[in-house]
XYZ file of C-alpha atoms in Angstrom:
682
model
C 46.792 0.903 12.197
C 48.210 -2.003 10.126
C 46.936 -4.676 12.334
C 43.415 -3.085 12.082
C 44.143 -3.167 8.080
C 45.004 -6.973 8.535
C 42.206 -7.348 10.502
C 39.567 -6.043 7.777
C 41.556 -7.994 4.967
C 40.817 -11.192 6.763
C 37.207 -10.643 7.595
C 36.450 -8.959 3.950
C 34.117 -11.465 3.350
C 31.930 -11.598 6.541
C 32.163 -7.441 5.987
C 30.862 -7.936 2.658
C 27.822 -9.976 3.658
C 26.972 -7.556 6.473
C 26.911 -4.653 3.871
C 25.107 -6.479 1.352
C 22.489 -7.896 4.196
C 21.900 -4.019 5.175
C 21.652 -3.106 1.548
C 19.039 -5.330 0.745
C 17.210 -4.904 4.027
C 16.759 -1.060 3.364
C 15.941 -1.528 -0.518
C 12.964 -4.472 0.171
C 11.653 -1.706 3.147
C 12.073 1.495 0.467
C 10.119 -0.837 -1.948
C 7.268 -1.243 0.576
C 4.208 0.717 0.082
C 3.742 3.451 2.461
C 1.518 2.399 4.875
C 0.984 0.875 8.010
C -0.586 -2.434 8.755
C -3.872 -3.354 10.589
C -3.499 -5.620 13.382
C -6.477 -7.810 12.935
C -6.749 -10.360 9.661
C -10.128 -10.940 8.636
C -11.872 -12.252 5.620
C -15.501 -11.889 3.863
C -17.584 -14.578 4.888
C -15.432 -16.491 7.351
C -15.871 -15.686 11.542
C -14.331 -13.008 13.266
C -11.659 -14.676 15.328
C -10.319 -11.870 17.519
C -11.912 -10.735 20.431
C -15.122 -8.224 20.202
C -13.908 -5.136 18.345
C -15.037 -1.519 19.451
C -14.231 1.233 17.209
C -11.056 3.148 18.632
C -11.903 6.284 17.318
C -14.833 8.178 14.750
C -14.639 7.178 11.028
C -16.543 7.053 7.876
C -18.052 3.995 6.558
C -16.537 3.777 3.088
C -18.229 2.998 0.341
C -17.371 -0.046 -1.308
C -15.604 -0.089 -5.301
C -19.121 -1.506 -6.606
C -21.051 1.142 -4.853
C -18.696 3.726 -6.310
C -18.474 2.436 -9.732
C -22.759 2.087 -9.939
C -22.638 5.727 -8.824
C -20.404 6.624 -11.537
C -22.085 4.620 -14.110
C -25.984 6.084 -13.366
C -24.181 9.576 -13.641
C -22.824 8.581 -16.477
C -26.280 7.418 -18.185
C -28.020 9.985 -16.544
C -25.713 12.789 -17.685
C -26.756 15.971 -20.013
C -25.434 16.369 -23.561
C -24.861 20.232 -24.413
C -25.401 21.192 -28.066
C -24.224 24.670 -29.030
C -27.154 26.459 -30.882
C -26.431 28.960 -33.947
C -29.576 31.222 -34.306
C -28.697 33.072 -37.286
C -29.000 30.118 -39.150
C -32.773 30.048 -38.713
C -32.846 34.002 -39.767
C -30.883 33.182 -42.993
C -32.855 30.228 -43.875
C -35.876 32.233 -43.658
C -34.708 34.978 -45.826
C -33.080 32.647 -48.641
C -36.688 30.798 -48.554
C -38.285 33.947 -49.587
C -36.224 34.159 -52.651
C -35.976 30.778 -53.597
C -39.799 30.184 -53.396
C -40.496 32.355 -55.907
C -37.733 30.852 -58.246
C -39.172 27.590 -57.824
C -42.966 27.976 -57.869
C -44.311 29.685 -61.138
C -46.876 32.164 -61.109
C -49.324 30.069 -63.105
C -50.578 28.712 -59.056
C -53.446 30.480 -57.973
C -52.759 33.054 -55.454
C -54.456 31.297 -52.663
C -52.796 27.712 -53.436
C -49.736 29.849 -53.719
C -49.986 31.428 -50.312
C -50.929 27.929 -49.054
C -47.742 26.612 -50.392
C -45.539 29.667 -48.942
C -47.071 28.977 -45.411
C -46.576 25.456 -45.521
C -42.636 25.979 -46.656
C -42.559 28.108 -43.357
C -44.023 25.435 -41.213
C -41.564 22.965 -42.397
C -38.711 25.404 -41.444
C -40.304 25.859 -38.079
C -40.519 22.498 -37.615
C -37.128 21.961 -38.645
C -35.535 24.291 -36.210
C -38.082 24.083 -33.548
C -34.971 22.114 -31.612
C -32.706 22.295 -34.462
C -30.811 20.149 -36.957
C -27.389 18.198 -35.966
C -24.247 18.820 -38.056
C -22.940 15.149 -38.089
C -24.722 11.886 -36.680
C -24.455 10.900 -33.267
C -25.044 7.556 -31.589
C -26.910 8.839 -28.463
C -30.047 6.987 -26.619
C -33.315 8.633 -27.795
C -34.529 9.312 -24.238
C -30.956 11.255 -23.300
C -31.367 14.637 -21.906
C -29.985 17.310 -24.252
C -29.534 20.957 -23.340
C -29.252 23.632 -26.025
C -26.504 26.335 -25.348
C -26.652 30.041 -27.006
C -22.887 30.965 -25.887
C -22.342 29.241 -22.722
C -26.310 29.902 -21.392
C -28.850 27.355 -21.448
C -31.953 28.238 -23.473
C -33.857 25.067 -23.700
C -33.670 21.251 -22.937
C -35.184 18.198 -24.697
C -34.432 14.581 -25.306
C -32.295 13.517 -28.097
C -34.866 12.038 -30.014
C -36.352 15.587 -31.033
C -33.420 16.695 -32.564
C -33.065 16.378 -36.431
C -30.390 14.644 -38.553
C -29.848 15.594 -41.618
C -31.273 12.234 -43.529
C -34.337 12.782 -41.598
C -35.135 16.379 -43.243
C -36.817 14.705 -46.325
C -38.979 12.799 -43.840
C -40.150 15.715 -42.044
C -41.213 17.732 -45.337
C -42.926 14.565 -46.632
C -45.057 14.172 -43.502
C -46.122 17.687 -43.456
C -47.125 17.729 -47.056
C -49.074 14.572 -46.717
C -50.790 16.498 -43.607
C -51.767 19.341 -45.718
C -52.723 17.643 -48.982
C -49.598 18.759 -50.930
C -47.844 15.675 -51.671
C -47.969 16.311 -55.624
C -45.291 19.480 -54.644
C -42.790 16.887 -53.227
C -40.534 17.055 -55.565
C -40.270 21.261 -55.686
C -40.136 21.184 -52.044
C -37.319 18.705 -51.724
C -35.589 20.583 -54.465
C -36.190 24.009 -52.610
C -34.899 22.754 -49.222
C -32.065 20.416 -50.544
C -29.783 23.595 -50.690
C -31.485 25.760 -48.541
C -31.398 24.214 -44.994
C -28.306 24.257 -43.020
C -27.782 22.339 -39.749
C -27.629 24.717 -36.441
C -26.559 22.245 -33.898
C -23.119 20.931 -32.822
C -22.210 18.499 -30.001
C -20.143 20.517 -27.023
C -17.787 17.556 -26.159
C -15.660 19.248 -23.876
C -18.182 21.290 -22.162
C -20.284 18.145 -21.672
C -17.167 16.019 -20.256
C -16.642 18.944 -18.156
C -20.296 18.992 -16.352
C -19.681 15.273 -15.833
C -16.543 15.430 -14.343
C -17.727 17.866 -11.665
C -20.857 15.688 -10.980
C -18.293 12.578 -10.718
C -16.108 14.942 -8.422
C -19.267 15.873 -5.959
C -19.773 11.598 -5.123
C -19.183 11.116 -1.434
C -16.903 8.355 -1.073
C -18.612 7.817 2.307
C -21.936 6.564 3.528
C -22.538 7.171 7.136
C -20.272 7.247 10.063
C -19.224 4.921 12.962
C -18.919 6.814 16.510
C -15.978 5.842 19.160
C -16.659 2.751 21.245
C -19.421 1.602 18.961
C -19.252 -2.509 18.639
C -18.127 -3.110 15.307
C -17.996 -6.989 15.466
C -18.190 -9.732 18.151
C -16.231 -12.499 18.148
C -17.142 -15.555 16.114
C -19.567 -13.363 14.164
C -19.085 -13.937 10.212
C -17.781 -11.151 8.625
C -20.079 -10.130 5.372
C -21.848 -7.113 4.080
C -21.906 -4.127 5.756
C -19.894 -5.703 8.548
C -17.130 -6.362 5.976
C -17.604 -2.829 4.711
C -17.213 -1.076 7.914
C -13.803 -3.277 8.816
C -12.301 -1.977 5.297
C -13.413 1.091 6.195
C -11.667 0.701 9.965
C -8.916 -0.546 8.100
C -8.175 2.052 5.676
C -8.539 4.984 8.267
C -6.040 3.148 10.978
C -3.606 2.786 8.089
C -3.807 6.363 7.261
C -3.435 7.438 10.771
C -0.775 4.933 11.835
C 1.408 6.303 8.780
C 1.516 9.617 9.988
C 4.638 12.123 10.609
C 4.870 11.190 13.846
C 4.780 7.713 13.435
C 6.781 7.328 9.887
C 10.256 6.530 12.025
C 8.674 3.978 14.056
C 6.791 2.118 11.560
C 10.010 2.197 9.432
C 11.986 0.951 11.780
C 9.514 -1.980 12.852
C 9.346 -3.209 8.853
C 13.137 -2.731 9.042
C 13.324 -5.374 12.072
C 11.021 -7.714 10.452
C 12.733 -7.984 6.640
C 16.243 -7.957 8.856
C 15.062 -10.910 10.754
C 13.653 -12.946 7.346
C 17.066 -12.248 5.663
C 19.010 -13.158 8.586
C 17.281 -16.780 8.870
C 18.275 -17.061 5.356
C 21.698 -16.311 6.227
C 21.837 -18.711 9.111
C 20.197 -21.686 6.821
C 23.210 -21.072 4.158
C 25.585 -20.855 7.194
C 24.712 -23.935 8.758
C 23.396 -26.220 5.976
C 24.926 -24.793 2.575
C 28.557 -23.753 3.836
C 30.085 -23.664 0.516
C 27.241 -21.404 -0.955
C 27.713 -19.149 2.341
C 31.589 -18.958 1.902
C 30.643 -17.471 -1.893
C 30.010 -13.873 -1.705
C 28.999 -14.250 -5.915
C 26.180 -16.932 -4.872
C 24.987 -14.982 -1.536
C 24.868 -12.121 -3.734
C 22.787 -13.709 -6.211
C 20.261 -15.418 -3.673
C 19.772 -11.708 -2.450
C 19.556 -10.039 -5.992
C 16.821 -12.540 -7.040
C 14.596 -11.991 -3.697
C 15.213 -8.350 -4.312
C 13.897 -8.871 -7.897
C 10.663 -10.290 -7.155
C 9.882 -7.675 -4.091
C 10.696 -5.024 -6.928
C 8.573 -6.715 -9.329
C 5.609 -7.283 -7.230
C 5.523 -4.142 -5.494
C 5.638 -2.816 -8.992
C 2.593 -4.425 -10.324
C 0.523 -3.329 -7.020
C 1.475 0.264 -7.381
C 0.107 -0.011 -11.024
C -2.985 -2.420 -10.365
C -3.189 -4.878 -7.393
C -5.617 -7.052 -9.282
C -2.716 -8.194 -11.421
C -0.390 -9.505 -8.693
C -0.729 -13.065 -10.028
C 1.049 -12.174 -13.227
C 4.113 -11.764 -11.647
C 5.702 -15.627 -11.723
C 7.247 -15.537 -8.216
C 7.690 -19.455 -9.307
C 10.771 -18.966 -11.172
C 12.429 -18.095 -7.840
C 12.743 -21.660 -6.671
C 13.253 -23.169 -10.539
C 16.512 -20.543 -10.524
C 17.699 -21.516 -7.231
C 17.310 -24.900 -7.908
C 18.984 -24.925 -10.920
C 22.257 -23.280 -9.690
C 22.276 -25.096 -5.960
C 19.494 -27.616 -4.798
C 15.749 -27.917 -4.083
C 16.150 -27.371 -0.145
C 17.793 -23.981 -0.576
C 15.705 -22.827 -3.360
C 12.087 -23.821 -1.243
C 13.567 -21.983 1.833
C 14.531 -18.990 0.202
C 10.883 -18.845 -2.169
C 8.958 -19.048 1.523
C 11.261 -16.140 2.895
C 10.543 -14.035 -0.420
C 6.397 -14.975 -0.145
C 7.183 -14.177 3.613
C 8.393 -10.560 2.740
C 5.679 -9.872 0.498
C 2.914 -10.691 2.650
C 3.648 -7.356 4.060
C 2.387 -5.801 0.859
C -0.172 -7.737 -0.755
C -3.960 -7.478 -0.714
C -5.489 -10.981 1.034
C -2.072 -11.685 2.461
C -3.265 -15.408 3.755
C -4.331 -16.097 0.248
C -1.375 -14.882 -1.849
C 1.076 -16.831 0.888
C -0.819 -19.841 0.569
C -1.016 -20.266 -2.983
C 2.322 -18.825 -3.542
C 4.242 -21.576 -1.184
C 2.115 -24.498 -2.601
C 2.870 -23.401 -6.057
C 6.801 -23.497 -4.692
C 6.574 -26.645 -3.526
C 4.975 -27.662 -6.791
C 7.955 -26.477 -8.503
C 10.450 -27.858 -6.439
C 8.866 -31.832 -6.641
C 7.851 -31.395 -10.392
C 11.095 -30.130 -11.643
C 13.691 -32.637 -12.098
C 15.674 -32.242 -15.015
C 15.597 -28.399 -16.257
C 17.872 -28.903 -19.256
C 14.873 -30.863 -20.479
C 12.367 -28.899 -22.341
C 9.319 -30.841 -21.547
C 10.031 -31.283 -18.222
C 9.993 -27.497 -17.746
C 6.667 -27.321 -19.701
C 4.977 -29.935 -17.798
C 5.849 -28.639 -14.627
C 4.377 -24.862 -15.307
C 1.064 -26.596 -16.269
C 1.152 -28.417 -13.115
C 2.041 -25.040 -11.232
C -0.882 -23.038 -13.311
C -3.073 -25.904 -12.455
C -2.514 -25.744 -8.280
C -2.853 -22.018 -8.961
C -6.433 -22.543 -10.242
C -7.273 -24.718 -8.185
C -6.263 -22.986 -4.734
C -7.782 -19.726 -6.130
C -11.148 -21.570 -7.069
C -11.444 -22.893 -3.428
C -10.379 -19.533 -1.990
C -13.104 -17.900 -3.815
C -15.789 -20.480 -2.853
C -14.904 -20.042 0.867
C -15.173 -15.940 0.525
C -18.177 -15.649 -1.757
C -19.599 -19.232 -1.197
C -21.034 -19.585 -4.867
C -19.257 -19.575 -8.379
C -21.856 -17.402 -10.042
C -19.481 -14.292 -9.408
C -16.142 -15.783 -10.040
C -13.713 -13.889 -11.881
C -12.581 -15.849 -14.812
C -10.173 -13.332 -16.028
C -7.923 -13.946 -12.917
C -7.353 -17.521 -14.430
C -6.316 -15.853 -17.470
C -3.564 -14.140 -15.059
C -2.368 -17.406 -13.995
C -1.881 -18.304 -17.372
C 0.034 -15.407 -18.166
C 2.444 -16.338 -14.949
C 2.859 -19.738 -16.184
C 3.933 -18.134 -19.679
C 6.283 -15.562 -17.807
C 7.512 -18.497 -15.732
C 8.971 -20.128 -19.470
C 11.538 -17.251 -19.350
C 13.257 -18.822 -16.742
C 15.606 -20.654 -19.424
C 16.904 -17.463 -21.153
C 17.110 -15.740 -17.460
C 19.634 -18.989 -16.609
C 21.839 -18.195 -19.315
C 22.283 -14.663 -18.488
C 22.755 -15.262 -14.699
C 25.589 -17.549 -15.694
C 27.224 -15.109 -17.617
C 26.271 -12.132 -14.902
C 27.580 -14.395 -11.719
C 29.798 -17.016 -13.570
C 27.639 -19.695 -12.411
C 26.876 -23.071 -13.582
C 23.458 -24.755 -14.265
C 22.745 -28.313 -15.806
C 21.716 -26.891 -18.874
C 25.541 -25.675 -19.276
C 26.779 -28.936 -18.142
C 24.922 -30.663 -20.563
C 26.785 -28.821 -23.411
C 29.812 -29.275 -21.911
C 29.342 -32.790 -21.783
C 29.157 -33.412 -25.717
C 32.345 -35.054 -26.754
C 32.419 -33.135 -30.337
C 33.305 -29.889 -27.995
C 36.499 -28.342 -29.175
C 38.759 -29.104 -26.215
C 37.266 -32.994 -25.987
C 38.001 -33.074 -29.868
C 41.261 -31.718 -29.148
C 42.058 -34.306 -26.335
C 40.676 -37.063 -28.288
C 43.237 -36.251 -31.005
C 46.163 -35.261 -29.074
C 45.708 -38.223 -26.223
C 43.610 -40.875 -27.632
C 44.368 -43.140 -24.618
C 43.651 -40.480 -22.326
C 40.456 -39.317 -23.939
C 39.235 -43.257 -24.074
C 40.099 -43.455 -20.088
C 38.141 -40.176 -19.229
C 35.129 -41.802 -21.137
C 35.376 -44.956 -19.101
C 35.918 -42.745 -15.523
C 32.973 -40.727 -16.599
C 30.677 -43.882 -16.908
C 31.919 -45.145 -13.661
C 31.572 -41.474 -12.111
C 27.966 -41.187 -13.103
C 26.831 -44.791 -12.233
C 28.239 -43.786 -8.715
C 26.835 -40.280 -8.133
C 23.507 -41.637 -9.052
C 23.992 -44.490 -6.749
C 24.284 -41.877 -3.949
C 21.923 -39.258 -4.864
C 24.900 -36.744 -5.978
C 24.866 -34.361 -9.001
C 25.538 -37.183 -11.518
C 25.501 -34.613 -14.689
C 28.403 -32.531 -12.776
C 30.727 -35.608 -11.992
C 30.183 -36.715 -15.273
C 31.423 -33.192 -17.010
C 33.992 -33.261 -14.559
C 35.377 -36.725 -15.386
C 35.221 -35.847 -18.921
C 37.669 -32.757 -18.304
C 39.906 -33.999 -15.351
C 42.752 -34.931 -17.440
C 43.223 -32.308 -20.226
C 46.467 -31.243 -18.431
C 47.882 -34.611 -20.377
C 47.807 -32.707 -23.945
C 51.030 -30.892 -23.005
C 53.093 -34.422 -22.711
C 50.764 -37.072 -23.761
C 53.451 -40.002 -24.532
C 54.451 -39.201 -20.686
C 51.307 -41.190 -19.447
C 51.036 -44.833 -20.351
C 47.448 -44.900 -21.613
C 49.036 -42.882 -24.939
C 52.278 -45.352 -25.321
C 51.568 -47.189 -28.305
C 55.174 -47.664 -29.383
C 56.358 -49.791 -26.452
C 59.051 -46.651 -25.925
C 58.773 -45.243 -22.432
C 60.390 -41.780 -22.181
C 60.701 -41.916 -18.354
C 63.511 -44.553 -18.846
C 65.583 -41.459 -19.894
C 64.483 -39.416 -16.946
C 65.204 -39.372 -13.154
C 62.753 -40.308 -11.104
C 61.996 -37.196 -9.474
C 61.572 -35.278 -13.139
C 59.304 -38.056 -14.114
C 57.336 -37.381 -10.996
C 57.319 -33.564 -11.441
C 56.066 -34.248 -15.031
C 53.207 -36.425 -13.827
C 52.090 -33.915 -11.324
C 52.439 -30.998 -13.409
C 49.211 -32.453 -15.740
C 47.014 -31.116 -12.740
C 48.678 -27.402 -13.015
C 48.660 -27.660 -16.880
C 44.932 -28.789 -16.857
C 43.822 -25.945 -14.936
C 45.672 -23.285 -17.265
C 44.178 -25.198 -20.100
C 40.528 -25.159 -18.487
C 40.888 -21.493 -18.143
C 42.082 -20.635 -21.054
C 38.905 -22.698 -22.762
C 36.497 -20.866 -20.313
C 35.338 -23.899 -18.638
C 33.288 -23.171 -15.263
C 35.300 -23.220 -12.155
C 33.105 -26.119 -10.458
C 34.665 -28.242 -13.755
C 38.044 -26.773 -12.914
C 37.754 -27.831 -9.206
C 37.693 -31.356 -10.515
C 41.358 -31.312 -12.199
C 42.340 -29.616 -9.010
C 41.347 -32.505 -6.713
C 41.160 -35.427 -8.553
C 44.905 -36.731 -7.174
C 43.987 -34.772 -4.034
C 47.501 -34.787 -2.360
C 48.390 -38.464 -3.083
C 51.784 -39.564 -4.263
C 53.109 -41.016 -7.355
C 53.764 -44.262 -5.636
C 55.787 -46.282 -8.549
C 58.775 -43.326 -8.972
C 58.222 -42.709 -5.130
C 59.490 -46.010 -4.727
C 62.385 -45.798 -7.569
C 63.650 -43.057 -5.579
C 63.820 -44.762 -2.539
C 65.683 -47.647 -4.124
C 68.756 -45.198 -5.142
C 68.463 -42.839 -1.884
C 67.315 -43.175 1.465
C 66.485 -39.900 2.188
C 63.810 -38.881 0.012
C 61.107 -35.974 0.286
C 57.904 -37.214 -0.139
C 56.756 -33.841 -1.243
C 58.664 -34.100 -4.321
C 56.416 -36.698 -5.338
C 53.062 -35.488 -4.285
C 50.367 -33.745 -6.312
C 49.643 -30.115 -5.260
C 46.076 -30.916 -3.889
C 43.562 -29.832 -2.684
C 41.951 -32.887 -1.437
C 38.383 -33.486 -2.877
C 35.876 -31.167 -0.972
C 32.373 -32.233 -2.217
C 30.772 -35.727 -2.850
C 31.134 -34.844 -6.739
C 34.766 -34.626 -6.527
C 35.189 -37.622 -4.046
C 33.766 -40.045 -6.448
C 35.986 -38.647 -9.352
C 39.238 -39.696 -7.514
C 37.708 -42.875 -6.518
C 36.577 -43.938 -10.045
C 40.059 -42.471 -11.676
C 42.241 -44.526 -9.400
C 39.956 -47.846 -9.921
C 39.881 -47.216 -13.521
C 43.572 -46.468 -14.204
C 44.894 -49.101 -11.707
C 42.449 -51.819 -13.457
C 44.664 -51.921 -16.586
C 47.144 -53.680 -14.381
C 44.577 -56.658 -13.346
C 45.512 -59.810 -15.116
C 43.427 -63.020 -15.275
C 40.605 -60.679 -13.276
C 38.038 -62.396 -11.131
C 35.077 -61.148 -9.204
C 37.538 -62.102 -5.852
C 40.297 -60.124 -7.157
C 38.378 -57.469 -8.424
C 36.873 -57.067 -5.074
C 39.767 -57.054 -3.136
C 41.461 -54.697 -5.653
C 38.387 -51.862 -5.414
C 38.698 -52.359 -1.683
C 42.538 -51.528 -1.367
C 42.626 -48.906 -3.693
C 39.631 -47.176 -1.976
C 40.324 -47.805 1.754
C 43.989 -46.514 1.094
C 42.814 -43.276 -0.425
C 40.497 -43.254 3.188
C 43.636 -43.821 5.145
C 45.772 -41.180 3.595
C 42.615 -38.959 4.580
C 41.883 -38.003 1.094
C 38.241 -37.564 1.793
C 38.548 -36.095 5.180
C 37.465 -32.508 3.610
C 34.123 -34.065 1.222
C 30.761 -34.341 2.680
C 30.541 -38.011 1.851
C 29.835 -41.013 4.164
C 31.135 -44.303 4.955
C 27.711 -45.793 3.990
C 27.986 -43.868 0.537
C 31.948 -45.153 0.116
C 30.403 -48.441 0.454
C 27.478 -47.988 -2.291
C 30.183 -46.858 -4.515
C 32.383 -49.571 -3.980
C 29.694 -51.972 -4.569
C 28.872 -50.159 -8.019
C 32.459 -50.226 -8.944
C 33.087 -53.820 -8.392
C 30.023 -54.455 -10.425
C 31.044 -52.135 -13.417
C 34.161 -53.898 -13.375
C 32.873 -57.305 -13.314
C 30.640 -56.061 -16.125
C 33.728 -54.809 -18.394
C 35.830 -57.832 -17.857
C 32.859 -59.865 -18.377
C 32.940 -62.100 -15.517
C 30.169 -64.469 -14.189
C 28.880 -64.339 -10.716
C 30.658 -66.715 -8.435
C 27.933 -68.710 -6.655
C 29.055 -70.160 -3.038
C 29.532 -73.791 -2.872
């Protein structure tokens, strides 16, 4: 049991990666839409590339979205508007009219004329209430069909223009009076009917909507059917018009049949295998080409988390409305990975993610082409993410590539630009704006996963930071030495294509441990008194080597990132404090070399190896007397060759060719520092 536990402990990193791999695979499959995949790929306006296709079963031809939308619009335009009529209103108006008429018109009018006036009043009421008077003003078409309801019983149909609005009452009265030559009584009639006439029609919106919805529900989503074994499309035939719609119908029917209860587990298993295969390729890439990333579980978790996040966001948009698929800023992925790792890893992970999304997005080939091209442009255009202008320029280029590629695909599919959907370009612009969110996202990731980006390195390189200020005040000589080393290291890193920003920051902080005992280091001794004179060689060596351990403690206390602390750990590797070691050997024959050696480890990257070379060269260069270019060349060669002989660079992925390039840079820089002229051959 104990051996089993020990074995688990030894392999805990591998076990964690396995669990992470399994969990991510199942989560991605869970996020996928629950439908099968049609086994043929086809695009509108392009030839059918597969063999002749015969109907595998009977299926209905589905109407296109445009057809369904048109039918709904026609129903809406031709729908009937229902108004409730209150019949009692007319009876009340007639009764009140008889009473009001006697009050308005005097007895002095002859009976014959009075009878005529009374009859005209009755005519006005009949005309106004032939169909009814509206209780409110409505913005409906004059030709719209109207149904009048008494309770829920339809009693009459007409058009909207026959209904009387309240501001039309005076017009109706005036026209009838003109017809009967009674315009001189207009004032009396208007006054009479002003308080008398009441509206009797109210719009029944709920009933109207209910009837319309019932009609919409009756719409058939199919038009005709295809029988089994019927030839659908021949090889080489252009897919367009009805052919395209029939294929779309077959695809929908096929996917719904594949994703049945009987086949559910098989389809899930197939999706799981494909997703697992894609993620496995990513892990194998990390193991072969990015070993440092593969061995760091936090970094592997970070990569898998970002891939899962992009799949989640995309499936979320697809579930809502697949038309907005291009709003998801997929190009954030290579930007983030390039900020924390490198361009090659960023592009590889981006391609894997796009391949996974190809399972779920509509027009998968078009989508994958656009996203992969955009990812390549992202990697090629973003160089220094901490420079804000670079990010804006890159986002502009990405958006432009999206627009150009989409435009080309649309022409291929439709053969014209007349029906192009310009709103899609707006979606690309929104995606570009969302990509700018990468800056705050990088900051969040730094805090959550303990990673370091170039933006953070730029902040750390500020010599006015608290820790570097303290170093310059406590150990000014060491601070000056660190600045010189930073300049040498940055130039060397640029020469071989290493991370110049990282190595510069590492150089600035590599000797912070000397703040504990600054006067024990020669660069800080300004009085001519050497405190080592009162110590044994072993004690002096221990103080010198301890500045590495003390530097790590100070760095952790000041929350410096691990990538920077690595420079403090490795800048002396396992080298020997040679001066005190030789002093001890003069007095004792049997001397343990370990007592005079730095604790290590040896440099394990190009950047840490560069720092070791530059630190040794800069420190030792102070002892050069009457330097010439020949002396400097020999000096640089001797120091770096000694480090190579001691095996200090065995763990670093740096080549002899790169070391030679660094030597060349250091020789040139030292020659410039000492203002040497170039020696021309005789």
